[in-house]
Amino acid sequence: MRGIWAVAKNTIKQALRMKIAVVFIILLFVLLPVLGITTTGDDTLKGRLQTFISYGLSLTSLLLCLLTIFVSVYTVTSDIKYRQIYTVITKPIRRFQLLLGKLLGVMILDIVLLVLFSALIYTFAVYMPKIFKATDEELVQVNNEFYTARAALNIPEVDVTGEVKERYEKLERLKRLPDLPREEIIAELTKQAQLEKRAADVGGVLIWEFDNVKPLTESMFIKFKYDVAVNPPDMQVYGRWYAGDPQYVKYGQQPPTPFYDNILKHSIQTFHEIEFPADVVPENGHLAIAFMNVSLNRTSITFPPDGLAILYKADTFTANFIRAVFLILFRLVFLACLGVLASTFVSMPVAILLCLVLFSTATISGFVIESFDSLSANMSMFYSYTIKWIIRLLPQFDKFNPTKFLVQARLLSWSVLAQCVVFMVFIKSSILLLLAFFIFSYREIAKIIV
Amino acid sequence: MEYAIETFSLTKIFSDWWGRTKVYAVDDLNLQVRQNEVFGLLGPNGSGKTTTMKMLLGLLHPTKGKALILGGDGANPKINSRIGFLPEESYLYKYLNARETLDFYGRLFGLPAKLRKMRIEALLDMVGLKAVANRSVGTYSKGMARRIGLAQALINDPELLILDEPTTGLDPIGTRQIKDLILKLAQRGKTVLLCSHLLADVEDVCDRIAILYGGKIQTQGRVRELLQQSHKIQITTDAISDSTLSKIEQLIKDEKAEYEVTSPMDKLETFFINTVAQAQRLAQPTSGAVSTTKIGGFLVQDVPLENILDKLVSSPVSKETSQEAPTTEKVPVDEDSGTEPDKQLLTELTGTAETSQSESDAGEEKTRTEPVESEQVPQETQDQVKKDILDRLTGRPGSQNDKNRQTD
């Protein structure tokens, strides 16, 4: 254990004195305040805050990721290249302990820097309204829509398999099946059926129910986007929104809790938020939201798949921010393990290149997975047993992107965090580390000199 | 455990990428290094000396065969904690200073903080880098780096010391000091494996040697047996009168033996050491390593660990700088280091017959270069300067003996 600690200390000294870390630290110290002053967003305070937090955290994350890759690769490969390792592993320290020490050093450095810079970003974000002398109106807006962590309840997906099957069989009986493979017809029918569940003709009503709603504040929000069949002349439609106890919304029974009922006019094809009082949620946490396409409109209205969500404050901005910083930390853990692994079998430039490639792939892993999924429709057997698993081994940095949550003030729940820990740290990083231990323990350390 | 190091058909073949044999670096090597022996591994460049050492330490895997070191595997931390290793070059972390470097290695051994600190100071003192200990080792000359390399190999007070070309890059004083150190360690029952192609170094210190060529042992045995010319003898005396000399010559002629009469010369090493000592005495500044003949206290004293600690705590560690006058003998750890034979020599030189036999008894066996002639320096040259220089520097005046042997 003492050996591991000695190596860790030495690694930190190396990163600092060889000036690798210093470059990144200076860069961040200069760029973060500059960002704080220069970002304007859409010129509102909220926009300014969103841009700053997005750029600031992304920049910190990016630079620390690069720093982690460089330091973890450098510290192992330079020991091998400059042969200090000869005198180190002939001391009573096992090879995996040496790697652990290196990793520990990199992680300590990362944690210190991450805490430092995220504290800087947090302070800036919190004092920005004062710096830019925000109006009361702006303050209310940012308090509701930025300095908060809102849980989102999305439209629950309706199971339409039975319905689709029925329709398919009907078409089959009538011999009106299009000349396409069965899977494609089913997929098309499913899409249609689901769209119908989100569509309201003139006078029609859509009802959604949500469980376990526990708002922390007085207001809740319906966030939605309208799609229409026929564009109205002013590109605006009316909607009557209800919120409250499902007993009332569905059956008209008088509930003990108040309810919300309002007709509003909104433009189509952009997101809007309606605020409604949180006390419409009954004790049991059961909430119903209903939308009525009022007869003032002359078109049916649909909601796109991501077009409706109920938002409510579930936690504080600070807690959300801390969890977001943890997401960055988990990334760094993964990259440090990756760097150590790469340097156990290739030299420094190759190891860095390898890490950078994997890092960028992980950053767009959602896209990569999606494109491989669609590409491989014809060779699904081959794909699902080979490439798929390799791609799944990549961490999904975009799925666990902290700015995505903070900019929209979305709740980054503990369960998301736990998911990230389990997959990115406990499974993927551990695999990398074990592989690194294995390779490093069995490879020949000395170079071949005859 | 009879042997400190034992190899069984140790073979290392370097292959190319396709697995085709390229070089037999070490070929079927059976090496036995006994406990408490200074063993020299000799050979020209590329004869497999370093490869053998790396296999012993687990830095390379043998293609075939097996190596036992202190009865175990060289990659085992338990074994490692009893070994000191100095590679062919001192590979150091350039950004650390000397003290931090030793501290790092001390921590790897898990030495407790107090003991670590004591040993670091003692070792810095010994290798003469105390004055520059706060400079990063990246700025050190090769010889200075070598000294730190040696210090790191000694920080755990190893049972077995493996030294790969220990004297490369060192000045003659450093070389002499390493040789003295090796002998001292051997006296204390340590084992030393020395790998070198500097034959003079090996000859001075090794009990047994093996000469490697092409990865194979060409010859091995005791140095004395390998080198002794048993058909010749050598007599060295003080300057004697011509008449006595001619009498002796006559006696030899009667024996019908061939002979040669010369005056023994000082070895360049001795001369160099004396010159540097003179400069140091005049307090000329240097930014380099300070030459000392000191040997770290914990390395020369056979006392339990706790006692070492006590001793180190109680002993005034000398604040050595380049300006320092050569009066460091007041450090108690010094007294049973290289200075003892000098005192003996001095007493002989100044005519007092009583010599301290304590050291030479042990030394005689190990150091074949112990003075057999002593009165060659005229008594009137025994001024204070000489006394100081000798006290300080000439660890073992064995050089003259070597010279004589060569003049046969």
PDB file of N, CA, C and O in Angstrom, chain A residues 215-272:
ATOM      1  N   PRO A 215     -43.761  16.810  -6.431  1.00  0.00           N
ATOM      2  CA  PRO A 215     -43.130  18.116  -6.668  1.00  0.00           C
ATOM      3  C   PRO A 215     -42.634  18.741  -5.369  1.00  0.00           C
ATOM      4  O   PRO A 215     -43.216  18.546  -4.312  1.00  0.00           O
ATOM      5  N   LEU A 216     -41.537  19.486  -5.482  1.00  0.00           N
ATOM      6  CA  LEU A 216     -40.959  20.142  -4.307  1.00  0.00           C
ATOM      7  C   LEU A 216     -41.431  21.586  -4.169  1.00  0.00           C
ATOM      8  O   LEU A 216     -41.356  22.168  -3.106  1.00  0.00           O
ATOM      9  N   THR A 217     -41.870  22.175  -5.277  1.00  0.00           N
ATOM     10  CA  THR A 217     -42.251  23.584  -5.232  1.00  0.00           C
ATOM     11  C   THR A 217     -43.714  23.769  -5.606  1.00  0.00           C
ATOM     12  O   THR A 217     -44.433  22.802  -5.839  1.00  0.00           O
ATOM     13  N   GLU A 218     -44.099  25.018  -5.711  1.00  0.00           N
ATOM     14  CA  GLU A 218     -45.520  25.299  -5.932  1.00  0.00           C
ATOM     15  C   GLU A 218     -45.960  25.172  -7.372  1.00  0.00           C
ATOM     16  O   GLU A 218     -47.140  25.086  -7.648  1.00  0.00           O
ATOM     17  N   SER A 219     -44.975  25.201  -8.286  1.00  0.00           N
ATOM     18  CA  SER A 219     -45.355  25.190  -9.697  1.00  0.00           C
ATOM     19  C   SER A 219     -44.900  23.928 -10.391  1.00  0.00           C
ATOM     20  O   SER A 219     -43.889  23.342 -10.036  1.00  0.00           O
ATOM     21  N   MET A 220     -45.695  23.564 -11.385  1.00  0.00           N
ATOM     22  CA  MET A 220     -45.273  22.483 -12.279  1.00  0.00           C
ATOM     23  C   MET A 220     -45.444  22.995 -13.696  1.00  0.00           C
ATOM     24  O   MET A 220     -46.085  24.022 -13.930  1.00  0.00           O
ATOM     25  N   PHE A 221     -44.852  22.280 -14.649  1.00  0.00           N
ATOM     26  CA  PHE A 221     -44.878  22.761 -16.022  1.00  0.00           C
ATOM     27  C   PHE A 221     -45.251  21.648 -16.974  1.00  0.00           C
ATOM     28  O   PHE A 221     -44.827  20.510 -16.815  1.00  0.00           O
ATOM     29  N   ILE A 222     -46.094  22.028 -17.967  1.00  0.00           N
ATOM     30  CA  ILE A 222     -46.326  21.110 -19.080  1.00  0.00           C
ATOM     31  C   ILE A 222     -45.492  21.646 -20.226  1.00  0.00           C
ATOM     32  O   ILE A 222     -45.637  22.806 -20.614  1.00  0.00           O
ATOM     33  N   LYS A 223     -44.599  20.820 -20.707  1.00  0.00           N
ATOM     34  CA  LYS A 223     -43.773  21.247 -21.830  1.00  0.00           C
ATOM     35  C   LYS A 223     -44.265  20.482 -23.049  1.00  0.00           C
ATOM     36  O   LYS A 223     -44.386  19.255 -23.003  1.00  0.00           O
ATOM     37  N   PHE A 224     -44.566  21.190 -24.104  1.00  0.00           N
ATOM     38  CA  PHE A 224     -45.176  20.489 -25.236  1.00  0.00           C
ATOM     39  C   PHE A 224     -44.850  21.158 -26.556  1.00  0.00           C
ATOM     40  O   PHE A 224     -44.371  22.293 -26.610  1.00  0.00           O
ATOM     41  N   LYS A 225     -45.125  20.416 -27.625  1.00  0.00           N
ATOM     42  CA  LYS A 225     -44.944  20.936 -28.979  1.00  0.00           C
ATOM     43  C   LYS A 225     -46.094  20.393 -29.816  1.00  0.00           C
ATOM     44  O   LYS A 225     -46.392  19.202 -29.768  1.00  0.00           O
ATOM     45  N   TYR A 226     -46.739  21.288 -30.564  1.00  0.00           N
ATOM     46  CA  TYR A 226     -47.869  20.867 -31.420  1.00  0.00           C
ATOM     47  C   TYR A 226     -47.393  20.558 -32.826  1.00  0.00           C
ATOM     48  O   TYR A 226     -46.588  21.301 -33.395  1.00  0.00           O
ATOM     49  N   ASP A 227     -47.899  19.474 -33.384  1.00  0.00           N
ATOM     50  CA  ASP A 227     -47.810  19.265 -34.833  1.00  0.00           C
ATOM     51  C   ASP A 227     -49.240  19.276 -35.354  1.00  0.00           C
ATOM     52  O   ASP A 227     -50.140  18.787 -34.663  1.00  0.00           O
ATOM     53  N   VAL A 228     -49.449  19.837 -36.534  1.00  0.00           N
ATOM     54  CA  VAL A 228     -50.823  19.913 -37.051  1.00  0.00           C
ATOM     55  C   VAL A 228     -50.901  19.282 -38.433  1.00  0.00           C
ATOM     56  O   VAL A 228     -49.893  19.159 -39.120  1.00  0.00           O
ATOM     57  N   ALA A 229     -52.102  18.873 -38.791  1.00  0.00           N
ATOM     58  CA  ALA A 229     -52.307  18.295 -40.124  1.00  0.00           C
ATOM     59  C   ALA A 229     -52.392  19.407 -41.166  1.00  0.00           C
ATOM     60  O   ALA A 229     -51.794  19.316 -42.230  1.00  0.00           O
ATOM     61  N   VAL A 230     -53.139  20.481 -40.830  1.00  0.00           N
ATOM     62  CA  VAL A 230     -53.277  21.622 -41.748  1.00  0.00           C
ATOM     63  C   VAL A 230     -52.803  22.872 -41.021  1.00  0.00           C
ATOM     64  O   VAL A 230     -53.253  23.148 -39.905  1.00  0.00           O
ATOM     65  N   ASN A 231     -51.872  23.583 -41.617  1.00  0.00           N
ATOM     66  CA  ASN A 231     -51.363  24.774 -40.945  1.00  0.00           C
ATOM     67  C   ASN A 231     -52.418  25.861 -40.875  1.00  0.00           C
ATOM     68  O   ASN A 231     -52.978  26.254 -41.900  1.00  0.00           O
ATOM     69  N   PRO A 232     -52.711  26.351 -39.671  1.00  0.00           N
ATOM     70  CA  PRO A 232     -53.632  27.497 -39.578  1.00  0.00           C
ATOM     71  C   PRO A 232     -52.943  28.757 -40.106  1.00  0.00           C
ATOM     72  O   PRO A 232     -51.702  28.806 -40.152  1.00  0.00           O
ATOM     73  N   PRO A 233     -53.731  29.784 -40.532  1.00  0.00           N
ATOM     74  CA  PRO A 233     -53.136  30.978 -41.155  1.00  0.00           C
ATOM     75  C   PRO A 233     -52.125  31.681 -40.252  1.00  0.00           C
ATOM     76  O   PRO A 233     -51.059  32.079 -40.724  1.00  0.00           O
ATOM     77  N   ASP A 234     -52.424  31.807 -38.962  1.00  0.00           N
ATOM     78  CA  ASP A 234     -51.474  32.514 -38.093  1.00  0.00           C
ATOM     79  C   ASP A 234     -50.503  31.559 -37.412  1.00  0.00           C
ATOM     80  O   ASP A 234     -49.786  31.952 -36.502  1.00  0.00           O
ATOM     81  N   MET A 235     -50.469  30.314 -37.852  1.00  0.00           N
ATOM     82  CA  MET A 235     -49.578  29.302 -37.303  1.00  0.00           C
ATOM     83  C   MET A 235     -49.791  29.111 -35.793  1.00  0.00           C
ATOM     84  O   MET A 235     -48.887  28.740 -35.081  1.00  0.00           O
ATOM     85  N   GLN A 236     -51.004  29.362 -35.349  1.00  0.00           N
ATOM     86  CA  GLN A 236     -51.283  29.184 -33.923  1.00  0.00           C
ATOM     87  C   GLN A 236     -52.545  28.361 -33.751  1.00  0.00           C
ATOM     88  O   GLN A 236     -53.448  28.429 -34.583  1.00  0.00           O
ATOM     89  N   VAL A 237     -52.573  27.578 -32.683  1.00  0.00           N
ATOM     90  CA  VAL A 237     -53.776  26.784 -32.387  1.00  0.00           C
ATOM     91  C   VAL A 237     -54.158  26.959 -30.921  1.00  0.00           C
ATOM     92  O   VAL A 237     -53.320  27.323 -30.084  1.00  0.00           O
ATOM     93  N   TYR A 238     -55.406  26.678 -30.640  1.00  0.00           N
ATOM     94  CA  TYR A 238     -55.891  26.724 -29.258  1.00  0.00           C
ATOM     95  C   TYR A 238     -55.796  25.340 -28.651  1.00  0.00           C
ATOM     96  O   TYR A 238     -55.921  24.331 -29.342  1.00  0.00           O
ATOM     97  N   GLY A 239     -55.641  25.306 -27.350  1.00  0.00           N
ATOM     98  CA  GLY A 239     -55.690  24.019 -26.672  1.00  0.00           C
ATOM     99  C   GLY A 239     -56.297  24.215 -25.294  1.00  0.00           C
ATOM    100  O   GLY A 239     -56.037  25.233 -24.638  1.00  0.00           O
ATOM    101  N   ARG A 240     -57.133  23.243 -24.875  1.00  0.00           N
ATOM    102  CA  ARG A 240     -57.674  23.332 -23.522  1.00  0.00           C
ATOM    103  C   ARG A 240     -56.942  22.295 -22.686  1.00  0.00           C
ATOM    104  O   ARG A 240     -56.935  21.104 -23.023  1.00  0.00           O
ATOM    105  N   TRP A 241     -56.289  22.771 -21.637  1.00  0.00           N
ATOM    106  CA  TRP A 241     -55.448  21.881 -20.827  1.00  0.00           C
ATOM    107  C   TRP A 241     -56.084  21.685 -19.460  1.00  0.00           C
ATOM    108  O   TRP A 241     -56.499  22.633 -18.817  1.00  0.00           O
ATOM    109  N   TYR A 242     -56.117  20.421 -19.034  1.00  0.00           N
ATOM    110  CA  TYR A 242     -56.574  20.085 -17.686  1.00  0.00           C
ATOM    111  C   TYR A 242     -55.404  19.428 -16.959  1.00  0.00           C
ATOM    112  O   TYR A 242     -54.628  18.695 -17.556  1.00  0.00           O
ATOM    113  N   ALA A 243     -55.370  19.666 -15.658  1.00  0.00           N
ATOM    114  CA  ALA A 243     -54.410  18.915 -14.842  1.00  0.00           C
ATOM    115  C   ALA A 243     -55.040  18.677 -13.490  1.00  0.00           C
ATOM    116  O   ALA A 243     -55.678  19.576 -12.936  1.00  0.00           O
ATOM    117  N   GLY A 244     -54.904  17.472 -12.948  1.00  0.00           N
ATOM    118  CA  GLY A 244     -55.462  17.202 -11.633  1.00  0.00           C
ATOM    119  C   GLY A 244     -55.630  15.724 -11.367  1.00  0.00           C
ATOM    120  O   GLY A 244     -54.993  14.878 -12.025  1.00  0.00           O
ATOM    121  N   ASP A 245     -56.486  15.447 -10.430  1.00  0.00           N
ATOM    122  CA  ASP A 245     -56.779  14.069 -10.040  1.00  0.00           C
ATOM    123  C   ASP A 245     -57.416  13.328 -11.214  1.00  0.00           C
ATOM    124  O   ASP A 245     -58.378  13.827 -11.807  1.00  0.00           O
ATOM    125  N   PRO A 246     -56.936  12.143 -11.566  1.00  0.00           N
ATOM    126  CA  PRO A 246     -57.508  11.419 -12.707  1.00  0.00           C
ATOM    127  C   PRO A 246     -58.995  11.137 -12.529  1.00  0.00           C
ATOM    128  O   PRO A 246     -59.739  11.078 -13.520  1.00  0.00           O
ATOM    129  N   GLN A 247     -59.419  10.974 -11.276  1.00  0.00           N
ATOM    130  CA  GLN A 247     -60.840  10.716 -11.015  1.00  0.00           C
ATOM    131  C   GLN A 247     -61.683  11.840 -11.609  1.00  0.00           C
ATOM    132  O   GLN A 247     -62.724  11.601 -12.199  1.00  0.00           O
ATOM    133  N   TYR A 248     -61.195  13.053 -11.459  1.00  0.00           N
ATOM    134  CA  TYR A 248     -61.939  14.191 -11.985  1.00  0.00           C
ATOM    135  C   TYR A 248     -61.814  14.248 -13.496  1.00  0.00           C
ATOM    136  O   TYR A 248     -62.806  14.370 -14.213  1.00  0.00           O
ATOM    137  N   VAL A 249     -60.574  14.164 -13.986  1.00  0.00           N
ATOM    138  CA  VAL A 249     -60.342  14.361 -15.418  1.00  0.00           C
ATOM    139  C   VAL A 249     -61.077  13.296 -16.227  1.00  0.00           C
ATOM    140  O   VAL A 249     -61.680  13.581 -17.253  1.00  0.00           O
ATOM    141  N   LYS A 250     -61.077  12.060 -15.725  1.00  0.00           N
ATOM    142  CA  LYS A 250     -61.663  10.991 -16.511  1.00  0.00           C
ATOM    143  C   LYS A 250     -63.174  10.847 -16.289  1.00  0.00           C
ATOM    144  O   LYS A 250     -63.918  10.632 -17.226  1.00  0.00           O
ATOM    145  N   TYR A 251     -63.580  10.967 -15.026  1.00  0.00           N
ATOM    146  CA  TYR A 251     -64.983  10.635 -14.743  1.00  0.00           C
ATOM    147  C   TYR A 251     -65.779  11.841 -14.258  1.00  0.00           C
ATOM    148  O   TYR A 251     -66.955  11.726 -13.966  1.00  0.00           O
ATOM    149  N   GLY A 252     -65.173  12.969 -14.141  1.00  0.00           N
ATOM    150  CA  GLY A 252     -65.911  14.162 -13.761  1.00  0.00           C
ATOM    151  C   GLY A 252     -66.302  14.209 -12.305  1.00  0.00           C
ATOM    152  O   GLY A 252     -67.105  15.045 -11.903  1.00  0.00           O
ATOM    153  N   GLN A 253     -65.744  13.278 -11.457  1.00  0.00           N
ATOM    154  CA  GLN A 253     -66.072  13.337 -10.030  1.00  0.00           C
ATOM    155  C   GLN A 253     -65.377  14.513  -9.385  1.00  0.00           C
ATOM    156  O   GLN A 253     -64.251  14.841  -9.723  1.00  0.00           O
ATOM    157  N   GLN A 254     -66.074  15.129  -8.427  1.00  0.00           N
ATOM    158  CA  GLN A 254     -65.486  16.294  -7.764  1.00  0.00           C
ATOM    159  C   GLN A 254     -64.348  15.837  -6.847  1.00  0.00           C
ATOM    160  O   GLN A 254     -64.572  15.071  -5.932  1.00  0.00           O
ATOM    161  N   PRO A 255     -63.102  16.254  -7.123  1.00  0.00           N
ATOM    162  CA  PRO A 255     -61.995  15.799  -6.284  1.00  0.00           C
ATOM    163  C   PRO A 255     -61.777  16.708  -5.082  1.00  0.00           C
ATOM    164  O   PRO A 255     -62.246  17.848  -5.094  1.00  0.00           O
ATOM    165  N   PRO A 256     -61.104  16.185  -4.019  1.00  0.00           N
ATOM    166  CA  PRO A 256     -60.780  17.040  -2.878  1.00  0.00           C
ATOM    167  C   PRO A 256     -59.710  18.073  -3.237  1.00  0.00           C
ATOM    168  O   PRO A 256     -59.638  19.129  -2.623  1.00  0.00           O
ATOM    169  N   THR A 257     -58.866  17.745  -4.210  1.00  0.00           N
ATOM    170  CA  THR A 257     -57.797  18.684  -4.595  1.00  0.00           C
ATOM    171  C   THR A 257     -58.291  19.622  -5.687  1.00  0.00           C
ATOM    172  O   THR A 257     -59.208  19.275  -6.432  1.00  0.00           O
ATOM    173  N   PRO A 258     -57.712  20.816  -5.783  1.00  0.00           N
ATOM    174  CA  PRO A 258     -58.099  21.723  -6.875  1.00  0.00           C
ATOM    175  C   PRO A 258     -57.668  21.153  -8.214  1.00  0.00           C
ATOM    176  O   PRO A 258     -56.909  20.194  -8.281  1.00  0.00           O
ATOM    177  N   PHE A 259     -58.152  21.727  -9.276  1.00  0.00           N
ATOM    178  CA  PHE A 259     -57.697  21.282 -10.590  1.00  0.00           C
ATOM    179  C   PHE A 259     -57.458  22.491 -11.476  1.00  0.00           C
ATOM    180  O   PHE A 259     -57.859  23.610 -11.188  1.00  0.00           O
ATOM    181  N   TYR A 260     -56.770  22.218 -12.573  1.00  0.00           N
ATOM    182  CA  TYR A 260     -56.379  23.276 -13.474  1.00  0.00           C
ATOM    183  C   TYR A 260     -57.118  23.078 -14.779  1.00  0.00           C
ATOM    184  O   TYR A 260     -57.226  21.963 -15.286  1.00  0.00           O
ATOM    185  N   ASP A 261     -57.651  24.163 -15.318  1.00  0.00           N
ATOM    186  CA  ASP A 261     -58.422  24.064 -16.557  1.00  0.00           C
ATOM    187  C   ASP A 261     -58.299  25.399 -17.264  1.00  0.00           C
ATOM    188  O   ASP A 261     -58.734  26.418 -16.745  1.00  0.00           O
ATOM    189  N   ASN A 262     -57.701  25.425 -18.459  1.00  0.00           N
ATOM    190  CA  ASN A 262     -57.451  26.690 -19.122  1.00  0.00           C
ATOM    191  C   ASN A 262     -57.394  26.508 -20.626  1.00  0.00           C
ATOM    192  O   ASN A 262     -56.914  25.491 -21.111  1.00  0.00           O
ATOM    193  N   ILE A 263     -57.868  27.502 -21.340  1.00  0.00           N
ATOM    194  CA  ILE A 263     -57.731  27.481 -22.800  1.00  0.00           C
ATOM    195  C   ILE A 263     -56.641  28.472 -23.183  1.00  0.00           C
ATOM    196  O   ILE A 263     -56.669  29.639 -22.752  1.00  0.00           O
ATOM    197  N   LEU A 264     -55.679  27.989 -23.955  1.00  0.00           N
ATOM    198  CA  LEU A 264     -54.540  28.854 -24.301  1.00  0.00           C
ATOM    199  C   LEU A 264     -54.249  28.726 -25.786  1.00  0.00           C
ATOM    200  O   LEU A 264     -54.549  27.710 -26.413  1.00  0.00           O
ATOM    201  N   LYS A 265     -53.628  29.773 -26.315  1.00  0.00           N
ATOM    202  CA  LYS A 265     -53.277  29.762 -27.739  1.00  0.00           C
ATOM    203  C   LYS A 265     -51.750  29.749 -27.863  1.00  0.00           C
ATOM    204  O   LYS A 265     -51.070  30.537 -27.189  1.00  0.00           O
ATOM    205  N   HIS A 266     -51.238  28.816 -28.650  1.00  0.00           N
ATOM    206  CA  HIS A 266     -49.782  28.705 -28.797  1.00  0.00           C
ATOM    207  C   HIS A 266     -49.411  28.479 -30.241  1.00  0.00           C
ATOM    208  O   HIS A 266     -50.193  27.904 -31.005  1.00  0.00           O
ATOM    209  N   SER A 267     -48.221  28.914 -30.592  1.00  0.00           N
ATOM    210  CA  SER A 267     -47.756  28.685 -31.960  1.00  0.00           C
ATOM    211  C   SER A 267     -47.379  27.214 -32.128  1.00  0.00           C
ATOM    212  O   SER A 267     -47.030  26.537 -31.157  1.00  0.00           O
ATOM    213  N   ILE A 268     -47.431  26.765 -33.366  1.00  0.00           N
ATOM    214  CA  ILE A 268     -47.146  25.343 -33.614  1.00  0.00           C
ATOM    215  C   ILE A 268     -45.648  25.137 -33.821  1.00  0.00           C
ATOM    216  O   ILE A 268     -44.905  26.073 -34.081  1.00  0.00           O
ATOM    217  N   GLN A 269     -45.257  23.884 -33.669  1.00  0.00           N
ATOM    218  CA  GLN A 269     -43.898  23.421 -33.987  1.00  0.00           C
ATOM    219  C   GLN A 269     -42.766  24.046 -33.172  1.00  0.00           C
ATOM    220  O   GLN A 269     -41.619  23.988 -33.572  1.00  0.00           O
ATOM    221  N   THR A 270     -43.076  24.637 -32.046  1.00  0.00           N
ATOM    222  CA  THR A 270     -42.012  25.020 -31.112  1.00  0.00           C
ATOM    223  C   THR A 270     -42.446  24.577 -29.716  1.00  0.00           C
ATOM    224  O   THR A 270     -43.622  24.363 -29.461  1.00  0.00           O
ATOM    225  N   PHE A 271     -41.440  24.458 -28.849  1.00  0.00           N
ATOM    226  CA  PHE A 271     -41.749  24.028 -27.485  1.00  0.00           C
ATOM    227  C   PHE A 271     -42.293  25.180 -26.653  1.00  0.00           C
ATOM    228  O   PHE A 271     -41.828  26.318 -26.760  1.00  0.00           O
ATOM    229  N   HIS A 272     -43.291  24.877 -25.843  1.00  0.00           N
ATOM    230  CA  HIS A 272     -43.840  25.863 -24.914  1.00  0.00           C
ATOM    231  C   HIS A 272     -43.953  25.231 -23.550  1.00  0.00           C
ATOM    232  O   HIS A 272     -43.984  24.004 -23.431  1.00  0.00           O
TER     233      HIS A 272
END
